CSV table of C-alpha atoms in Angstrom, one decimal:
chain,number,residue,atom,x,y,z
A,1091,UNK,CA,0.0,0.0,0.0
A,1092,UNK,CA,3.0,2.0,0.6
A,1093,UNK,CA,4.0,1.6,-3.2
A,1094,UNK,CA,1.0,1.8,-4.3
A,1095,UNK,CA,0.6,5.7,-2.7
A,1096,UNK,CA,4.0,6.5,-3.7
A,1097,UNK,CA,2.9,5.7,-7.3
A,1098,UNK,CA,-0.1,7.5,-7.4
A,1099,UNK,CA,1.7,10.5,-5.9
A,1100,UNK,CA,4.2,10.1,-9.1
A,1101,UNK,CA,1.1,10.2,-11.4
A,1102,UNK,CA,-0.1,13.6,-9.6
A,1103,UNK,CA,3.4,15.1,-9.8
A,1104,UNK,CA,3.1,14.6,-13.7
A,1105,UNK,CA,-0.5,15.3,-14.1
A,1106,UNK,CA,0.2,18.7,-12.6
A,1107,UNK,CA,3.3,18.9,-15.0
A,1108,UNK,CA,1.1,18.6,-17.3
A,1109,UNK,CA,-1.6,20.8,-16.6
A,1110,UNK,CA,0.6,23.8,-16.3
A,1111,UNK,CA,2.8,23.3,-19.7
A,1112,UNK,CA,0.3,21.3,-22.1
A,1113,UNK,CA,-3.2,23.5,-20.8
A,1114,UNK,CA,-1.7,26.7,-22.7
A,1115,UNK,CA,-2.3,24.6,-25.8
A,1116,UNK,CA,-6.2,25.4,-25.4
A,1117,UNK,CA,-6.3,28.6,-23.3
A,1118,UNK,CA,-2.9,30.5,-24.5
A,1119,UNK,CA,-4.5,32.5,-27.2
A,1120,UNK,CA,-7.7,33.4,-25.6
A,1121,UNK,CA,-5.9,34.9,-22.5
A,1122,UNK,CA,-3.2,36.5,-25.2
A,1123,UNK,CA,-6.1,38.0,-27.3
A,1124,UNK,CA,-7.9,39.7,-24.3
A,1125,UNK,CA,-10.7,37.4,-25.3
A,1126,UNK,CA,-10.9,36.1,-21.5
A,1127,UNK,CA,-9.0,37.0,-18.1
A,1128,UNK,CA,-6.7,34.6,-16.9
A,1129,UNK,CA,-9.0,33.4,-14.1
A,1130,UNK,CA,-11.3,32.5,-16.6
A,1131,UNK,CA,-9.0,30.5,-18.1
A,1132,UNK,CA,-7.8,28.4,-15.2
A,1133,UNK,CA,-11.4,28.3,-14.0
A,1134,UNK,CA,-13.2,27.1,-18.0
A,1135,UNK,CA,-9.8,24.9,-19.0
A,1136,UNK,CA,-10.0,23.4,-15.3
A,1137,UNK,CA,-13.5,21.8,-15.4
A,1138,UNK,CA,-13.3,21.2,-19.6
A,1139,UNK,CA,-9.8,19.3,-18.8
A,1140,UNK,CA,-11.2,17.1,-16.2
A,1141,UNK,CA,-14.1,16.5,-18.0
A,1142,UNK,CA,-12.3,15.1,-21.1
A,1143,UNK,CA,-10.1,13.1,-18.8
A,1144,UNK,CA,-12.2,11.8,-16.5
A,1145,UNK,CA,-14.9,10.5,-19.3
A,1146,UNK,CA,-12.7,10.0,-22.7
A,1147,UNK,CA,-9.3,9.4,-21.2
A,1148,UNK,CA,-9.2,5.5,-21.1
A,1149,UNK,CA,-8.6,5.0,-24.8
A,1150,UNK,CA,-5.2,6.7,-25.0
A,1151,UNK,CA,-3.9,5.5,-21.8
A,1152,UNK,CA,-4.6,2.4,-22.5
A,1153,UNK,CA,-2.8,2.7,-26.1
A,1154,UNK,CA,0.2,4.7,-24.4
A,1155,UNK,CA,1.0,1.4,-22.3
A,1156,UNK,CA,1.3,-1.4,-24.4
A,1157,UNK,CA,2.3,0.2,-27.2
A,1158,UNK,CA,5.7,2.1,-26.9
A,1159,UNK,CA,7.6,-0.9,-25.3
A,1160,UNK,CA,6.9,-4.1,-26.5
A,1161,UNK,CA,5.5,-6.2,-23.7
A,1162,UNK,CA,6.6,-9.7,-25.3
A,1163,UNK,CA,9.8,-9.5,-23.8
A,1164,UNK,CA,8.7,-8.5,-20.1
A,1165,UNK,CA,6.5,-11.4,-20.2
A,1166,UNK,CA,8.9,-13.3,-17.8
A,1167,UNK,CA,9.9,-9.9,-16.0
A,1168,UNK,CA,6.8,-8.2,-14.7
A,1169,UNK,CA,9.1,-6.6,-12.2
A,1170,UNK,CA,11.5,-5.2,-14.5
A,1171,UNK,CA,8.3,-3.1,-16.8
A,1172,UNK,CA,7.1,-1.8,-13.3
A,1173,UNK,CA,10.4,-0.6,-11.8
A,1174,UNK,CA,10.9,1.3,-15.6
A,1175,UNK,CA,7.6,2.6,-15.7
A,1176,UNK,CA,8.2,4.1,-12.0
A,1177,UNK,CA,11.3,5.8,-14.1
A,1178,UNK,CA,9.2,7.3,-16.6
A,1179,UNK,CA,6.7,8.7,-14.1
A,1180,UNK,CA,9.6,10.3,-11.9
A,1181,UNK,CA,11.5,11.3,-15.6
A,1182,UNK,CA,8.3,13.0,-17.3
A,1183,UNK,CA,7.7,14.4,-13.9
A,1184,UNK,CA,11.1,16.8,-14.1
A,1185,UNK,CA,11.7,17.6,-17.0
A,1186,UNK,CA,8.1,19.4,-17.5
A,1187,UNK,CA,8.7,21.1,-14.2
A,1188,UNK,CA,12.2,21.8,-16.1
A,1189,UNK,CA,10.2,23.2,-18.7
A,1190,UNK,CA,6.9,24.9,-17.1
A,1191,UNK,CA,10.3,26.9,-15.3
A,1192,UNK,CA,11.6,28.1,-18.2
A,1193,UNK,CA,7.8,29.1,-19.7
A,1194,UNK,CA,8.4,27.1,-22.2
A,1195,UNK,CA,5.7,24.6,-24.1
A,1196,UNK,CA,6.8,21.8,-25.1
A,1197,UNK,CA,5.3,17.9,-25.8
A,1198,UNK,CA,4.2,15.8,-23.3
A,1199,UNK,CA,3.5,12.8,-24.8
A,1200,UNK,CA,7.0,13.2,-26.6
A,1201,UNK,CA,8.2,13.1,-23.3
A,1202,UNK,CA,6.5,10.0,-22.0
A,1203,UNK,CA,6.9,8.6,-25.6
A,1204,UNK,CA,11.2,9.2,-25.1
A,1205,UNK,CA,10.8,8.0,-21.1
A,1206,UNK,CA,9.7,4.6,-22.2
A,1207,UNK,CA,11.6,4.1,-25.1
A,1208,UNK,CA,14.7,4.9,-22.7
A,1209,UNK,CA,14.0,2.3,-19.9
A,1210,UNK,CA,12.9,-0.1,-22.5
A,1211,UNK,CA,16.1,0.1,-24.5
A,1212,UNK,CA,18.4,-0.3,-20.7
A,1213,UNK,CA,15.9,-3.1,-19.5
A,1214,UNK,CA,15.9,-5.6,-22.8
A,1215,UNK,CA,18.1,-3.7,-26.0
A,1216,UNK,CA,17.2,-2.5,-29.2
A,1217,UNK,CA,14.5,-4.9,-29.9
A,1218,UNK,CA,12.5,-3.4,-26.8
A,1219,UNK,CA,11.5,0.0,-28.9
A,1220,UNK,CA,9.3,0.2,-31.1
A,1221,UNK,CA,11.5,2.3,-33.6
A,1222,UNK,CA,8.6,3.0,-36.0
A,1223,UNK,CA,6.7,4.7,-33.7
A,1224,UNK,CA,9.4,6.8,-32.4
A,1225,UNK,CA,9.8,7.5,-36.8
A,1226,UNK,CA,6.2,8.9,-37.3
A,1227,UNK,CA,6.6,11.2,-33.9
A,1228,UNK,CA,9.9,12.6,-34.9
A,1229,UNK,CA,8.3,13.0,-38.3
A,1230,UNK,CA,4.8,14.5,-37.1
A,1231,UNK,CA,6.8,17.3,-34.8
A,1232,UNK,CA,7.8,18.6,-38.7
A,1233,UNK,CA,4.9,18.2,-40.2
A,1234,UNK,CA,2.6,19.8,-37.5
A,1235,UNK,CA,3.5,23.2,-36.9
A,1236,UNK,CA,3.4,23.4,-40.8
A,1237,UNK,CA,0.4,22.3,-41.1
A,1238,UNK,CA,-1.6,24.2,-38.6
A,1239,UNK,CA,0.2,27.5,-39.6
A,1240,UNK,CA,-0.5,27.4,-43.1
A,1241,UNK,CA,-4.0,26.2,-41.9
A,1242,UNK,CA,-4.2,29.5,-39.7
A,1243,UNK,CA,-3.0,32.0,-42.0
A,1244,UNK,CA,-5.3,30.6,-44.8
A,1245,UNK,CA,-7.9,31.0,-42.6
A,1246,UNK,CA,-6.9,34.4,-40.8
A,1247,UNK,CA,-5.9,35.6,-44.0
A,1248,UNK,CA,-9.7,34.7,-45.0
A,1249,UNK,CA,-11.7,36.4,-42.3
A,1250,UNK,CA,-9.1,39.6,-42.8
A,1251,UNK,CA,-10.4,40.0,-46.3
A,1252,UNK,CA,-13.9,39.1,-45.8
A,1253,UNK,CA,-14.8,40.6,-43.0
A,1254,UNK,CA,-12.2,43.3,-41.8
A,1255,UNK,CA,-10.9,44.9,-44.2
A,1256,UNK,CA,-14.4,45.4,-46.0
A,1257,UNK,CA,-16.1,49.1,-46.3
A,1258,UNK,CA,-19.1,47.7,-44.2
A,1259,UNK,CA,-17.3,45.0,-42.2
A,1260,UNK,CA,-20.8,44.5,-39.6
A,1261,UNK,CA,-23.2,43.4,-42.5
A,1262,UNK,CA,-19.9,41.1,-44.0
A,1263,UNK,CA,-19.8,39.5,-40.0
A,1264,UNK,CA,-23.4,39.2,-40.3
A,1265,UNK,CA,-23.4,37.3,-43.5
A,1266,UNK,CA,-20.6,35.3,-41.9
A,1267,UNK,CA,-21.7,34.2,-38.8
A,1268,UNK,CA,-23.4,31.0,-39.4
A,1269,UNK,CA,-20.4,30.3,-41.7
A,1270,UNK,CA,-18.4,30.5,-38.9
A,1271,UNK,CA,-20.4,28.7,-36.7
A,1272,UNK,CA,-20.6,26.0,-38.9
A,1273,UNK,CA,-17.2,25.6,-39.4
A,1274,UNK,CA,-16.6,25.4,-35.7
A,1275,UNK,CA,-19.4,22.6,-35.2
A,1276,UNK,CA,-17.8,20.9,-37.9
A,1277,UNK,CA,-14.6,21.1,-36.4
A,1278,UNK,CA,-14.9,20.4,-33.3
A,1279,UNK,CA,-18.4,18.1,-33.1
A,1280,UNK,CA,-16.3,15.3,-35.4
A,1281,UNK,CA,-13.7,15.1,-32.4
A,1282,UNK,CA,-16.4,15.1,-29.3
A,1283,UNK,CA,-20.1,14.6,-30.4
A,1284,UNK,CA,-19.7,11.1,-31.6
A,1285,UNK,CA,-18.2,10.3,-29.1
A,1286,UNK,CA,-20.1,11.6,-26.6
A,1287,UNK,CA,-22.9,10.0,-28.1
A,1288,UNK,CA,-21.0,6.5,-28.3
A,1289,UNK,CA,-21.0,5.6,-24.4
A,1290,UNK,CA,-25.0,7.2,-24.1
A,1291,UNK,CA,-27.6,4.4,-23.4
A,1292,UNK,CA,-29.6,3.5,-26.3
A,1293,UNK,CA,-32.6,4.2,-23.5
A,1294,UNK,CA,-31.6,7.9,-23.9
A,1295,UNK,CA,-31.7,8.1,-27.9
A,1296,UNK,CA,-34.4,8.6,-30.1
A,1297,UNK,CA,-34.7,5.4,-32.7
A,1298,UNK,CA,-32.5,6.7,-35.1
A,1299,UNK,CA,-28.6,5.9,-36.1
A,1300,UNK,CA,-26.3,7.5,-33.7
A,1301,UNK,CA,-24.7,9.1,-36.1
A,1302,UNK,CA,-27.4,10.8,-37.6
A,1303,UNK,CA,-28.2,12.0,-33.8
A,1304,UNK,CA,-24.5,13.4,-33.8
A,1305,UNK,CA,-25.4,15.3,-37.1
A,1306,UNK,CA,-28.7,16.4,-36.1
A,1307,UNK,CA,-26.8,17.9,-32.8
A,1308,UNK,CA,-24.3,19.1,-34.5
A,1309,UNK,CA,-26.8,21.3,-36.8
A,1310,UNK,CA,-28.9,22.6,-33.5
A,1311,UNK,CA,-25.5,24.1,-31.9
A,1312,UNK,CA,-24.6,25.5,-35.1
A,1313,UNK,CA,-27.8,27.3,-35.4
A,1314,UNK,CA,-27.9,27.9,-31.4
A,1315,UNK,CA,-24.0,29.8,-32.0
A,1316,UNK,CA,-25.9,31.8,-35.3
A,1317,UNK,CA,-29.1,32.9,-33.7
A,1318,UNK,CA,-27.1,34.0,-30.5
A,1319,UNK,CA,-24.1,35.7,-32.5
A,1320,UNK,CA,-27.1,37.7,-34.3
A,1321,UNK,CA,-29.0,38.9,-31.6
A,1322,UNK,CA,-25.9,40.1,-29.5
A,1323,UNK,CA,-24.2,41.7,-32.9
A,1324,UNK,CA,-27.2,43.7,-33.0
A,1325,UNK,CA,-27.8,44.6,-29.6
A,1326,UNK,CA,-24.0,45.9,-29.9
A,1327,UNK,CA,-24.4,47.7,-33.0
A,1328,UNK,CA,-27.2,50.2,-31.2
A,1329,UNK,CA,-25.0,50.1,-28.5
A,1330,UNK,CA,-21.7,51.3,-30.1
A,1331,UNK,CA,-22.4,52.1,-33.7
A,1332,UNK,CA,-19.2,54.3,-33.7
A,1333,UNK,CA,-17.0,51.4,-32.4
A,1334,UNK,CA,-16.9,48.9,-35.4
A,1335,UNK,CA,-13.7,47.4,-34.8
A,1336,UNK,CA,-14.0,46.3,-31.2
A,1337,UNK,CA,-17.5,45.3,-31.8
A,1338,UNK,CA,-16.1,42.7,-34.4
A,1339,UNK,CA,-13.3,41.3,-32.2
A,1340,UNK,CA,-15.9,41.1,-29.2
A,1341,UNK,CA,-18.0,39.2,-31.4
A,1342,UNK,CA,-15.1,36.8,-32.9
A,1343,UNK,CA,-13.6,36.5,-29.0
A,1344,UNK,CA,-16.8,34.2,-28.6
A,1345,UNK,CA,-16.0,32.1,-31.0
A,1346,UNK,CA,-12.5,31.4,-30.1
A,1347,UNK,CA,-13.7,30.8,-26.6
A,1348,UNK,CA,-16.0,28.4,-28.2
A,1349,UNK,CA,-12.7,27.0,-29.9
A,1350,UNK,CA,-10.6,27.4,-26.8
A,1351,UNK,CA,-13.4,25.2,-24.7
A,1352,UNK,CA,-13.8,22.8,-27.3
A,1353,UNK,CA,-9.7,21.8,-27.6
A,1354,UNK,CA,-9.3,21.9,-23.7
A,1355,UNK,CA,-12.1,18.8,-24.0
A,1356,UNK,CA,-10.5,17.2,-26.6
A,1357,UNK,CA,-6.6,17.9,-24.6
A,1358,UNK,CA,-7.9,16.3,-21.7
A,1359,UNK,CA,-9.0,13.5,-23.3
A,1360,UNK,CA,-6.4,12.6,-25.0
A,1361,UNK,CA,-3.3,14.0,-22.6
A,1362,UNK,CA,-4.3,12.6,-19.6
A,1363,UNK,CA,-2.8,9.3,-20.5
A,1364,UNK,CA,0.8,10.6,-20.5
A,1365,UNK,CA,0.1,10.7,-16.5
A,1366,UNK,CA,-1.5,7.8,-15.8
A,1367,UNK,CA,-0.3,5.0,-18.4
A,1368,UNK,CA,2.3,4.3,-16.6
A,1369,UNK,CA,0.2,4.0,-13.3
A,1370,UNK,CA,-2.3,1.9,-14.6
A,1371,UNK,CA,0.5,-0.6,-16.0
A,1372,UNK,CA,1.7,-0.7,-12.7
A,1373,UNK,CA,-1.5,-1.0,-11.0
A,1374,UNK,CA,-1.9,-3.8,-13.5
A,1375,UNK,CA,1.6,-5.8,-12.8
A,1376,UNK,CA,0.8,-5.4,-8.9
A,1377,UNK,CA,-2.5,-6.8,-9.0
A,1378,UNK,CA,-2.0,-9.4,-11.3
A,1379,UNK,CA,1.8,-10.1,-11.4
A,1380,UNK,CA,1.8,-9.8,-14.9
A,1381,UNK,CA,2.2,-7.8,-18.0
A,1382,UNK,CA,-0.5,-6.1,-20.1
A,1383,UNK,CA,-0.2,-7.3,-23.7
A,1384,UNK,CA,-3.3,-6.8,-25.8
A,1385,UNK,CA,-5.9,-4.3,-23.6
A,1386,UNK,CA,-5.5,-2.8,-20.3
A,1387,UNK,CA,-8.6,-1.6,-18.3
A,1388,UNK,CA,-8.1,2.0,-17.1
A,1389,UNK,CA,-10.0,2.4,-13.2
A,1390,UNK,CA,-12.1,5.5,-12.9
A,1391,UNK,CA,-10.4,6.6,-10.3
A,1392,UNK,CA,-7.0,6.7,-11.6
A,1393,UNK,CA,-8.9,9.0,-14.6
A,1394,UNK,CA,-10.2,10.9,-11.6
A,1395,UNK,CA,-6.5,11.3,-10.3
A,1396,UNK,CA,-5.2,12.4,-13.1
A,1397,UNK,CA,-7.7,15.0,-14.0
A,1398,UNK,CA,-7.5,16.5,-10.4
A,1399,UNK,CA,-3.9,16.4,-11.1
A,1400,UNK,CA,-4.0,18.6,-14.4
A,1401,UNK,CA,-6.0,20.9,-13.1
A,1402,UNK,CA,-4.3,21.7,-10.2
A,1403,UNK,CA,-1.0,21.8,-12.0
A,1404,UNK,CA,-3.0,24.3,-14.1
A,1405,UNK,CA,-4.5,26.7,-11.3
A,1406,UNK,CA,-0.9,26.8,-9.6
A,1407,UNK,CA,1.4,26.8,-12.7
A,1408,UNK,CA,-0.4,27.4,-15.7
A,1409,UNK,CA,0.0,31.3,-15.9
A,1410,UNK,CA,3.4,30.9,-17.6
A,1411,UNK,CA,3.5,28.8,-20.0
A,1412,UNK,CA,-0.2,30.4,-21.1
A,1413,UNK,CA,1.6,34.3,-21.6
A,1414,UNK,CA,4.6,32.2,-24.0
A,1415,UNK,CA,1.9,31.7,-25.9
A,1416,UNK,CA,-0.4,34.0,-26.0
A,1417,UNK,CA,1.8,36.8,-25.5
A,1418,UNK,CA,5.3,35.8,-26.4
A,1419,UNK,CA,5.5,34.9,-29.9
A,1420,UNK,CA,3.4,37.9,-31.3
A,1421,UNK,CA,0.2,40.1,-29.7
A,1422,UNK,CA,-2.8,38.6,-31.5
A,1423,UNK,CA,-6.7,39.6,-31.4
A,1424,UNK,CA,-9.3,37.9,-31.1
A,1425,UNK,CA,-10.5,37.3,-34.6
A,1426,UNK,CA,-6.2,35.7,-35.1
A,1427,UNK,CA,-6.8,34.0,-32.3
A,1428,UNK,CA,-10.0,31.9,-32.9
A,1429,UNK,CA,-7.9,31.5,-36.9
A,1430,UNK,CA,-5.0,30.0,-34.6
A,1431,UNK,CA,-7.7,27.9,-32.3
A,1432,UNK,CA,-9.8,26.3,-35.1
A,1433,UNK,CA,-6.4,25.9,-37.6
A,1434,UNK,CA,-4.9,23.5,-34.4
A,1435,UNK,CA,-8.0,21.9,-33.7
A,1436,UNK,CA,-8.1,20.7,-37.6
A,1437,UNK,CA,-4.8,19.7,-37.8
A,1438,UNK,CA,-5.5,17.7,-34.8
A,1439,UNK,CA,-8.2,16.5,-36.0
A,1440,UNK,CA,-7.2,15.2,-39.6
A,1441,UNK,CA,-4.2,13.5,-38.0
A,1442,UNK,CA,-6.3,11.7,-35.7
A,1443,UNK,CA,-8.2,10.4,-38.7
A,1444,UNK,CA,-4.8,8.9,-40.0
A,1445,UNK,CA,-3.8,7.7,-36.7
A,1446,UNK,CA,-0.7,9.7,-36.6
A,1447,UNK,CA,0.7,11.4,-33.0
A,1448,UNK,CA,0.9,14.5,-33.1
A,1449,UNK,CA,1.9,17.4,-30.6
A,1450,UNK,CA,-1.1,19.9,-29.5
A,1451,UNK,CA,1.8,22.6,-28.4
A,1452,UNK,CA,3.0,22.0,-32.0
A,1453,UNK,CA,0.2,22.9,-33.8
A,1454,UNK,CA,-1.1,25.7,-31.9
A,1455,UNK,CA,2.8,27.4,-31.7
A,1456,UNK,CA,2.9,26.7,-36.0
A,1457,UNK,CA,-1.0,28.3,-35.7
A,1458,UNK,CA,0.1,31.1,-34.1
A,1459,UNK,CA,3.1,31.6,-36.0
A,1460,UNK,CA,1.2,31.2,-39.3
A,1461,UNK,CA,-1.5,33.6,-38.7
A,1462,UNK,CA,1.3,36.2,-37.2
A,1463,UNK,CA,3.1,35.8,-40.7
A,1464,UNK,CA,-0.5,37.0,-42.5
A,1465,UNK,CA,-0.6,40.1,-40.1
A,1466,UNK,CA,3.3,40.7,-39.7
A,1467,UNK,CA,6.2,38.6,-40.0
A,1468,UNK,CA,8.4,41.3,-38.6
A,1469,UNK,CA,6.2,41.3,-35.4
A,1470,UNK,CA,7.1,37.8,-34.8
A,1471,UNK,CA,9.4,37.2,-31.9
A,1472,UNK,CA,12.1,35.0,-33.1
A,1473,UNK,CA,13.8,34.7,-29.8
A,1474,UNK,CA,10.9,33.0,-27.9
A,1475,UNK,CA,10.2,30.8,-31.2
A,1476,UNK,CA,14.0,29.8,-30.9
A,1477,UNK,CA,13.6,28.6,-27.5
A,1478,UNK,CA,10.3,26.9,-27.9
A,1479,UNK,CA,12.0,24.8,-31.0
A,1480,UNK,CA,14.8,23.9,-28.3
A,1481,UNK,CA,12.5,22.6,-26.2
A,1482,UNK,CA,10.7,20.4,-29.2
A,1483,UNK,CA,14.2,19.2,-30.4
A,1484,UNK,CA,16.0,18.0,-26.5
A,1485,UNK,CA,12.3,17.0,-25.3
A,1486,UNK,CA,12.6,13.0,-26.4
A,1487,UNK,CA,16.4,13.0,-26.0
A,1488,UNK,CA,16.4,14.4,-22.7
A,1489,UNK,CA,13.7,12.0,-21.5
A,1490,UNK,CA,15.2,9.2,-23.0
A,1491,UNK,CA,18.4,9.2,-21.0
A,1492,UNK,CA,16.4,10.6,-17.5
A,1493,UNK,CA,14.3,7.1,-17.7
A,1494,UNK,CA,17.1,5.2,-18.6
A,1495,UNK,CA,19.3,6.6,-15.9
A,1496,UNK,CA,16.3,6.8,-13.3
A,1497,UNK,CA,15.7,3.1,-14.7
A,1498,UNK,CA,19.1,1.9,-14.0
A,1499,UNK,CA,19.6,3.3,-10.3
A,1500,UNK,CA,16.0,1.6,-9.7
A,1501,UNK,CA,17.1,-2.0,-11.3
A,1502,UNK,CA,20.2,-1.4,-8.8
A,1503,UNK,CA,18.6,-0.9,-5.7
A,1504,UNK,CA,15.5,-2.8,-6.0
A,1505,UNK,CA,16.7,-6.2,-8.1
């Protein structure tokens, strides 16, 4: 039982990690473009993080633990894939304290991802990583930001000329707004509503294919964002007819805290496992003294545990990394920020679809990037964008030979 709390105390000391560095990801560019205080941030991302965690988490935890290392060889060492996946708790844990220190973002699951690999490679060789995967991640961390930036400056660069920079630029957000909140739904209601609707009873569901329900919900919030985006553009327009500028942004900051909400969902969801994978496989070889190999059942309570531990890593921590990028790499409005919100949650989105891993600080850093090229380049502060890339580039390298190093003082003590 000793252990056991020890453990779960690891998890917590990562799941707050976490929370502080990888929560910018969602919040960073609402806080940045004035859209919301920071309060508001802790307060929205805190509950929307937890949420995604608590109810959604289980798939990529699950994934994260039998898939990096490959469990065939610790078949006749249970022992040995516990003490290393105390070294990748313990490893993860400091080097995103490291990194929430030095404000920067930088990947989680990179991190866990290069802690595995490292105590796997000490603990059986070569054969013990799974080299492809750690390909397509060192691949995806180029292909991201690229992505998402050009996705954000096409679409920036689309809302600038359509809206903005037009003579009457309140009728052209008028004609835009269900367009907008459209493309938000659609968005952000492939990543959440189906499966939200997925783990409802079939008692609670009209007699109709659940993905039609998902499409018919997804068409009642778009028309529930419309009809409300009307009514409060034109209770603003009586209200400051002489103040056409900031009644645009105030009408574009509710959509990207629409966006902001709906990636600090989706984040929890899927981050949440870089805490507690190595927990549950632990949990797992202590209960059972052996080693997952084809599943591995999450408990709700260690999804409870780490979504407690995100957000208190957030409310305590998350202020920093959140002005890097919100502030640090160039000032942005709202109507840039929502491009830089939506652009990450697409790219996310479309490499989910291909099953490729991808970095959410990635593509929002590349968003924001690309949508500060559109408005101007020279604006962009290369210092900050030097140090984030640092951090991308040592963040597996770093891990890798923490775990192993953690891993081999462990096998020392303990075998």
């Amino acid at each position: 039982m000793i252990f056991i709390g020890f453990v779960c105390c690891l998890a917590l000391y990562v799941a707050c990690n976490l929370g502080a560095n990888d929560v910018a990801n969602s919040m960073g560019t609402s806080v940045g473009s004035k859209a919301i205080t920071l309060k508001q941030a802790i307060v929205i991302a805190g509950i929307l993080e937890f949420t995604g965690a608590v109810l959604f988490g289980r798939q990529v935890s699950s994934t994260l633990a039998i898939s990096i290392a490959n469990p065939d060889l610790f078949v006749s060492q249970p022992q040995t894939l516990l003490l290393g996946m105390v070294a990748v708790l313990i490893s993860c844990g400091l080097w995103l304290q490291i990194a929430t220190a030095k404000n920067l973002p930088v990947a989680s699951s990179h991190a866990v991802v290069g802690a595995i690999a490292g105590f796997s490679w000490v603990a059986a060789g070569t054969s013990a990583v799974e080299w492809s995967s750690l390909g397509t991640i060192s691949l995806a961390w180029v292909v991201t930001p690229l992505v998402s930036g050009t996705v954000a400056a096409g679409f920036y660069l689309l809302i600038k000329r359509s809206i903005l920079e037009q003579e009457q630029p309140l009728i052209q957000l008028d004609t835009w707004i269900p367009w907008l909140s459209l493309i938000l739904v659609a968005v952000f209601g492939v990543i959440v509503l189906p499966t939200v609707v997925e783990t409802l009873p079939s008692d609670f569901l009209p007699a109709v294919p659940r993905h039609d329900f998902s499409l018919g919900l997804g068409g009642m919030a778009a028309l529930a964002i419309t009809l409300v985006g009307w009514r409060r553009l034109r209770a603003e327009q009586i209200a400051a007819s002489s103040e056409i500028p900031a009644v645009i942004e105030r009408q574009l900051a509710r959509f990207q805290l629409l966006s902001a909400c709906c990636v600090a969902f989706a984040h929890g969801s899927n981050d949440v496992g870089n805490a507690i994978a190595p927990l549950a496989t632990i949990l797992y070889i202590q209960n059972t003294g052996t080693v997952p190999q084809s599943s591995l059942e999450i408990p709700l309570w260690v999804l409870v545990l780490g979504g407690v531990g995100i957000v208190t890593g957030l409310a305590i921590w998350g202020k920093q990394v959140i002005a890097t990028i919100g502030e640090g790499i160039i000032k942005l409005e709202p109507s840039s920020g929502f491009a830089a919100e939506l652009a990450t949650a697409a790219t996310i989105l479309i490499a989910s679809s291909q099953g490729l891993p991808v970095s959410t600080s990635h593509a929002l850093v590349g968003a924001v990037v690309g949508v500060g090229a559109v408005k101007n380049w020279r604006s962009l502060s290369l210092d900050t964008l030097k140090s984030i890339a640092l951090a991308w580039i040592v963040t597996i390298p770093i891990a890798t030979l923490l775990s192993a190093g953690i891993f081999t003082g462990l096998r020392y003590f303990f075998t």
